[in-house]
Tab-separated table of C-alpha atoms in Angstrom:
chain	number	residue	atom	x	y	z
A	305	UNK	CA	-16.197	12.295	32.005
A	306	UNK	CA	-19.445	13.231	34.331
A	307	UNK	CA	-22.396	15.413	32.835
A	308	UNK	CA	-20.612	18.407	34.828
A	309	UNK	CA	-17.701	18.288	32.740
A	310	UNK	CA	-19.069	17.854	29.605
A	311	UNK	CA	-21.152	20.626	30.109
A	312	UNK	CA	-18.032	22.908	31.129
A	313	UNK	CA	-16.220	21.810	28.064
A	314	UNK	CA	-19.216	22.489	25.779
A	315	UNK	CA	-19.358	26.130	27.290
A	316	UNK	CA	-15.822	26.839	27.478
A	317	UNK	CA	-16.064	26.042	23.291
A	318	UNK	CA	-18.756	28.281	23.002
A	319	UNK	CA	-17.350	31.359	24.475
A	320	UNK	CA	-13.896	30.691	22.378
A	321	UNK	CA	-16.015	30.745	19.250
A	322	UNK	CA	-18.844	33.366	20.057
A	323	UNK	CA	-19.237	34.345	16.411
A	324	UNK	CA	-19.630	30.485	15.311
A	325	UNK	CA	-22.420	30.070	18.174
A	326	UNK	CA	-24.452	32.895	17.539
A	327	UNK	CA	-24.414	32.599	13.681
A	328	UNK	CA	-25.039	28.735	15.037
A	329	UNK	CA	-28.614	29.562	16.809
A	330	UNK	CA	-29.498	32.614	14.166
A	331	UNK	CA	-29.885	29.884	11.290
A	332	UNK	CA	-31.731	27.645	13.597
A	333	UNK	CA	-34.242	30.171	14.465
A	334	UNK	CA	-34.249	31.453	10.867
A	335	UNK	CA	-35.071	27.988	10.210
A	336	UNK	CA	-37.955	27.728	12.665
A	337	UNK	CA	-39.215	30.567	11.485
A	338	UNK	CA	-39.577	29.723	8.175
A	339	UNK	CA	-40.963	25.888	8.778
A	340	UNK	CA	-44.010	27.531	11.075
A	341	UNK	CA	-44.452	30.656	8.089
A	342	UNK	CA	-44.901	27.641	5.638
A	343	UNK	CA	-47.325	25.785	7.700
A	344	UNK	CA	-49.450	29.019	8.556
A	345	UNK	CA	-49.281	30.008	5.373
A	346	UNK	CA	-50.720	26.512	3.823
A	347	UNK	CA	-53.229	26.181	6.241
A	348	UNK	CA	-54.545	29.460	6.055
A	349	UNK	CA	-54.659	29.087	2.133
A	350	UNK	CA	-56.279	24.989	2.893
A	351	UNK	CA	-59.083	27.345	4.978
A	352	UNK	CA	-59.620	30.014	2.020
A	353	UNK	CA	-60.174	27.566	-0.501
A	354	UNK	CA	-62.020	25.017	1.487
């Protein structure tokens, strides 16, 4: 199995489950999010008290 295939195969799962995928990438986003709020948020309360 080349890189080609792999990639079809991975893409051809995606589209079957559409709602798994996009619930998938919203929690990893949501997840971003809230990892860079936390670190904003501690620094900019590091800079208020410093």
């Amino acid at each position: 199995m080349n890189i080609l295939e792999a990639f079809r195969i991975a893409v051809g799962s995606l589209l079957l489950n559409r709602l798994r995928a996009i619930l998938t990438v919203l929690g990893v986003v949501i997840g971003v999010a809230a990892v860079i709020s936390i670190m904003s948020l501690g620094r900019g309360v590091q800079q208020y008290v410093a």
